Amino acid sequence: VNLQHKEEEVKTQRSESSEKPKEKEKSQFEELRSLKMGIRFILMVNKQGQTRLAQYYEWLTLEERRALEGEIVRKCLARNDQQCSFVEHRNYKIVYRRYASLFFMVGVDDDENELAILEFIHLLVETMDKHFGNVCELDIMFHLEKAHFMLEEMVMNGCIVETSKANILSPIQLMDKAH
Amino acid sequence: MNPFSSGTRLSDMIRAIRASKTAAEERAVVRKECAAIRASINENDQDYRHRDLAKLMFIHMLGYPTHFGQMECLKLIASPGFPEKRIGYLGLMLLLDERQEVLMLVTNSLKQDLNHTNQYIVGLALCALGNICSAEMARDLAPEVERLLKFRDPNIRKKAALCAIRIIRKVPDLSENFINPGAALLKEKHHGVLITGVHLCTEICSVSSEALEYFRKKCTEGLVKTLRDIANSPYSPEYDVAGITDPFLHIRLLKLLRVLGQGDADASDCMNDILAQVASKTESNKNAGNAILYECVQTIMSIEENGGLRVLAINILGKFLSNRDNNIRYVALNMLMRALTVDSQAVQRHRATILECVKDSDASIQKRALELIYLLVNENNVEPLAKELIEYLEVSEQDFKEDLTAKICSIVEKFAPEKIWYIDQMLKVLSEAGTYVKEDVWHALIVVITNAPHLHGYTVRALYRALHTSCEQETLVRVAIWCIGEYADLLVNNAGMLDLEDPITVTESDAVDVIETAIKHHTSDVTTKAMALIALLKISSRFPSCSERVKSIIGQNKGSFVLELQQRSMEFSSVIQKHQNIRSSLVERMPVLDEATFSGRRAGSLPAAVSTSGKSSLSIPNGVATAPLVDLLDLGSDDTPAPTSSGANFLQDLLGGDLMQPSAQPGMQPSQAGADILLDLLSIGTPAPVQNGSTNGDLLSMQDNNAPIASLDTISSTSPTASSSMMDLLDGFGPTPPTSEDKGPTYPSIVAFESSSLKIEFNFTKQSENPQTTDIVANFSNLSPNVYTDFLFQAAVPKFLQLHLDPASSNTLPANGSIKQTMRVTNSQHGKKPIVMRMRVGYKINGKDVLEEGQINNFPRGI
């Protein structure tokens, strides 16, 4: 009986010790949220407000993402061409640009250079154009993973990595050749 | 083979989803696909893993749960082929949540791939690590990343640099290891490596001040040179955007220079020339150029003072502000906000343009401009700015009104040159957007109004006028009702006319009319209606001619389904009907509300404190210093300080709950303040302006009337929740005050007070079962040949005592006669502390006020 007790004690101790670092991890994660991290997310949405590509650089739950996307899309799609490309929403600033039937939306921190993000969206579209040849909604839908690969070459952890179209596309072209 | 696992192709699934016309159809497709994917996972089907995961990513994007696919990602990552790994890592980044167990499983695969011979696989692993790295992984894998920062292929170096940023964010202690490799990256020529290297150094500077010093000393010159080279570089097709070479790199370099220059004169000096060059030479007709200028202005504003550069920067902002492109105007407003702390004069020059932006049709620009204007307001420009903003309030969009109203109220309150201006502006706001005015704002307005006696008449008349034009603005109605209740007499007499005012004729019944309209208006809520009831009660005392009508209006609410209203109308009806003698003192004008106390209390809950001009504390007519009475302002509002907002509390407040519990002051000494509050409340010693012959008549008839006042049982039977304090107060109006019947221990009577004209004796009785409580019968004897009218005895006790005062048997003390008054004292420190009491007696001899005070210390021991 004693032995069993001891075992149980050891077990509870273990579970305690394994919980502690988790808590620490969580608080660190929350700190990270408050830290500036540049680009928070990139969305591509069609005219009907359906998401066609979503990349988040901070963790949000499924529900949070759905709600956020819904709110942003509603706000941005309601604006007209004469209005500026920036919308403040919650603690984000959304920089968006419309190309034909596709909206490109980038969520950034408050102190990010909005004009530069606008330029970045253009670079992204140009890169996709170069690869797909006049990119459209269907290209992105049916080649979702490629669109993601391109994005990964351009942005990591919310920071811009590469701005040369040739450099961005070379790994993707290599992979296409291998197939 | 499982019939599902052959499944559909990815493109077929996408087509099926696109073809679905309703959300339900889409859900059905997704459910079917998810079932197929699960089945395929269960069969451990290698061939379809790649396709399943691609499908899952699509499903995930649509917002459906995909957690069951997480283990598939790990399997794909562990497989040897590049395409499998590629999709596996992508899935990892998209589908994975913060669950540590799964992340731990991937650490090993990541480590292997970071050491892979194929550099593309190394790149994949770095990319994944940069996006999902946890603190634990950061510690485990930091050495690998450090090594890869020196890898021969630049595409690996740039990714390693971004991994390092993630690692530093997770574990700031590791930043030391990256200072030297980071500095080395700044000398690179490859743009990708350079931009990530600059980013890494910026990040390191933000976590370590030593690193910041190091970079300042060693790298500032190099960075300036790099920026110059890029700014002057000939056309390079690879990085060209609208004739500018790599604006993204420009911007990152300017950001790092800002960090290095901030707070360091030498470093700032070093970068002056290149900043001037960028600011003056960059093309401003394209977005890319403007993005650089914007960043450059920000850097100039942040680094150490250089007059010439600042002028250049402000000029650029001026140009931005007048640009026709809304994007440029938006960033200009954004930047001016930051420039405000550096050079507010320069920003003030653009005030007119900014004000125009408030009226822009674009909500984003409006918001920015309003925030900026709000910061620009000061004592000198508040009048024109407030005028403009209030005028705009009339035509602004509904969505914008709330924000605009809050800002206007705040500036008007903060910078008002004089009270009349403040009241005028607030009335305009209330009439225009009263619905958006917050509770504390109109409370503050009332505090200011009570503190401006010369404006009472003016304000109440202005409110009366406004009520006719905008009766649907709830807040306006509340303020107006309150003021009409308080200053009804001034409204009707046109008293205290100001020169600028047009005289209006308001009859007594007009005043009742507006309140009746308010109480019956469909938009009025309970608070407004409750406030209207009080106003009516007050009017009934101010205008005896309207008393009957008021009674019937109040009576209509006796059947209200809202308890609060029902109770109030019950109580008020009985006050009007049966207790005319106390009515006038009951509904006496509110004492002046102390501004300092109110703003102090408000500051506790709000960042913006109230500060109105004319801070000098005004004293009320009877010369007693104002005591904190702010709670009284809350009478009609929902946030009564008492835990329950029942009518009982309300009435208690109205009558001065302090009557029973003097305001808390530490120590044995009965608080003087408490007594003052009592005085303030009931305005003893001052003839109430409306106390005319008829009420006096009532008082006299009361005195003659020996029959007991109509039983209050009727009230208690119809309204079982009726306030106890009300009962207590009125119960005592019977000719014989209740006396204690039981035979407790007996105590000798004392002479509590004696002067040449008045003698007060106390007789004690104690209930044996409750030694803490003592009943005292006070006997007031008139020692003079004069009649004392309006006789009132007040008592205050320290905190540990509870005093309950019944009404006196009469408020007139006949010559050489006497009256009685009962009180009950509960001593919570029975046996430890003796009873002490401070008392004050006020009465009139031939209309002349007499006030006598004293402290009673000679209570018998053991009470």
PDB file of N, CA, C and O in Angstrom, chain A residues 99 119-132 135 165 169, chain B residues 240-241:
ATOM      1  N   TYR A  99      -7.708  43.917 -56.948  1.00  0.00           N
ATOM      2  CA  TYR A  99      -7.288  43.621 -58.304  1.00  0.00           C
ATOM      3  C   TYR A  99      -8.415  42.840 -58.964  1.00  0.00           C
ATOM      4  O   TYR A  99      -8.679  41.698 -58.575  1.00  0.00           O
ATOM      5  N   GLU A 119       2.737  48.557 -51.443  1.00  0.00           N
ATOM      6  CA  GLU A 119       3.712  48.214 -52.470  1.00  0.00           C
ATOM      7  C   GLU A 119       3.996  46.713 -52.437  1.00  0.00           C
ATOM      8  O   GLU A 119       4.169  46.073 -53.472  1.00  0.00           O
ATOM      9  N   PHE A 120       3.999  46.171 -51.236  1.00  0.00           N
ATOM     10  CA  PHE A 120       4.234  44.734 -51.083  1.00  0.00           C
ATOM     11  C   PHE A 120       3.108  43.937 -51.733  1.00  0.00           C
ATOM     12  O   PHE A 120       3.356  42.927 -52.398  1.00  0.00           O
ATOM     13  N   ILE A 121       1.879  44.368 -51.541  1.00  0.00           N
ATOM     14  CA  ILE A 121       0.748  43.665 -52.164  1.00  0.00           C
ATOM     15  C   ILE A 121       0.933  43.657 -53.679  1.00  0.00           C
ATOM     16  O   ILE A 121       0.736  42.642 -54.348  1.00  0.00           O
ATOM     17  N   HIS A 122       1.370  44.786 -54.188  1.00  0.00           N
ATOM     18  CA  HIS A 122       1.581  44.865 -55.632  1.00  0.00           C
ATOM     19  C   HIS A 122       2.662  43.894 -56.082  1.00  0.00           C
ATOM     20  O   HIS A 122       2.528  43.215 -57.094  1.00  0.00           O
ATOM     21  N   LEU A 123       3.705  43.826 -55.290  1.00  0.00           N
ATOM     22  CA  LEU A 123       4.799  42.892 -55.612  1.00  0.00           C
ATOM     23  C   LEU A 123       4.281  41.457 -55.614  1.00  0.00           C
ATOM     24  O   LEU A 123       4.609  40.657 -56.494  1.00  0.00           O
ATOM     25  N   LEU A 124       3.450  41.135 -54.637  1.00  0.00           N
ATOM     26  CA  LEU A 124       2.881  39.790 -54.550  1.00  0.00           C
ATOM     27  C   LEU A 124       2.062  39.479 -55.801  1.00  0.00           C
ATOM     28  O   LEU A 124       2.188  38.395 -56.390  1.00  0.00           O
ATOM     29  N   VAL A 125       1.247  40.426 -56.209  1.00  0.00           N
ATOM     30  CA  VAL A 125       0.406  40.207 -57.391  1.00  0.00           C
ATOM     31  C   VAL A 125       1.286  40.065 -58.631  1.00  0.00           C
ATOM     32  O   VAL A 125       1.054  39.188 -59.473  1.00  0.00           O
ATOM     33  N   GLU A 126       2.292  40.895 -58.749  1.00  0.00           N
ATOM     34  CA  GLU A 126       3.190  40.814 -59.904  1.00  0.00           C
ATOM     35  C   GLU A 126       3.884  39.459 -59.949  1.00  0.00           C
ATOM     36  O   GLU A 126       4.037  38.857 -61.012  1.00  0.00           O
ATOM     37  N   THR A 127       4.306  38.997 -58.775  1.00  0.00           N
ATOM     38  CA  THR A 127       4.984  37.702 -58.718  1.00  0.00           C
ATOM     39  C   THR A 127       4.043  36.589 -59.182  1.00  0.00           C
ATOM     40  O   THR A 127       4.424  35.713 -59.954  1.00  0.00           O
ATOM     41  N   MET A 128       2.806  36.635 -58.694  1.00  0.00           N
ATOM     42  CA  MET A 128       1.839  35.621 -59.092  1.00  0.00           C
ATOM     43  C   MET A 128       1.533  35.729 -60.588  1.00  0.00           C
ATOM     44  O   MET A 128       1.379  34.720 -61.265  1.00  0.00           O
ATOM     45  N   ASP A 129       1.439  36.957 -61.063  1.00  0.00           N
ATOM     46  CA  ASP A 129       1.231  37.167 -62.499  1.00  0.00           C
ATOM     47  C   ASP A 129       2.344  36.511 -63.301  1.00  0.00           C
ATOM     48  O   ASP A 129       2.101  35.862 -64.317  1.00  0.00           O
ATOM     49  N   LYS A 130       3.545  36.708 -62.805  1.00  0.00           N
ATOM     50  CA  LYS A 130       4.699  36.185 -63.535  1.00  0.00           C
ATOM     51  C   LYS A 130       4.622  34.662 -63.599  1.00  0.00           C
ATOM     52  O   LYS A 130       4.974  34.063 -64.608  1.00  0.00           O
ATOM     53  N   HIS A 131       4.168  34.057 -62.546  1.00  0.00           N
ATOM     54  CA  HIS A 131       4.115  32.601 -62.512  1.00  0.00           C
ATOM     55  C   HIS A 131       2.894  32.065 -63.259  1.00  0.00           C
ATOM     56  O   HIS A 131       3.010  31.183 -64.097  1.00  0.00           O
ATOM     57  N   PHE A 132       1.731  32.596 -62.952  1.00  0.00           N
ATOM     58  CA  PHE A 132       0.501  32.049 -63.530  1.00  0.00           C
ATOM     59  C   PHE A 132       0.159  32.709 -64.866  1.00  0.00           C
ATOM     60  O   PHE A 132      -0.620  32.163 -65.634  1.00  0.00           O
ATOM     61  N   VAL A 135      -2.780  36.413 -63.157  1.00  0.00           N
ATOM     62  CA  VAL A 135      -3.374  35.574 -62.121  1.00  0.00           C
ATOM     63  C   VAL A 135      -4.858  35.903 -61.913  1.00  0.00           C
ATOM     64  O   VAL A 135      -5.269  37.056 -62.023  1.00  0.00           O
ATOM     65  N   LYS A 165      11.535  39.017 -57.720  1.00  0.00           N
ATOM     66  CA  LYS A 165      10.605  38.017 -58.243  1.00  0.00           C
ATOM     67  C   LYS A 165      11.339  36.739 -58.665  1.00  0.00           C
ATOM     68  O   LYS A 165      10.866  35.629 -58.427  1.00  0.00           O
ATOM     69  N   LEU A 169      10.595  32.993 -57.173  1.00  0.00           N
ATOM     70  CA  LEU A 169      10.006  31.933 -57.991  1.00  0.00           C
ATOM     71  C   LEU A 169      10.960  30.776 -58.264  1.00  0.00           C
ATOM     72  O   LEU A 169      10.505  29.680 -58.613  1.00  0.00           O
TER      73      LEU A 169
ATOM     74  N   ASP B 240      13.760  46.861 -59.178  1.00  0.00           N
ATOM     75  CA  ASP B 240      13.230  48.183 -59.487  1.00  0.00           C
ATOM     76  C   ASP B 240      11.718  48.262 -59.252  1.00  0.00           C
ATOM     77  O   ASP B 240      10.967  47.388 -59.677  1.00  0.00           O
ATOM     78  N   VAL B 241      11.314  49.280 -58.548  1.00  0.00           N
ATOM     79  CA  VAL B 241       9.889  49.572 -58.429  1.00  0.00           C
ATOM     80  C   VAL B 241       9.716  51.032 -58.795  1.00  0.00           C
ATOM     81  O   VAL B 241      10.197  51.914 -58.078  1.00  0.00           O
TER      82      VAL B 241
END
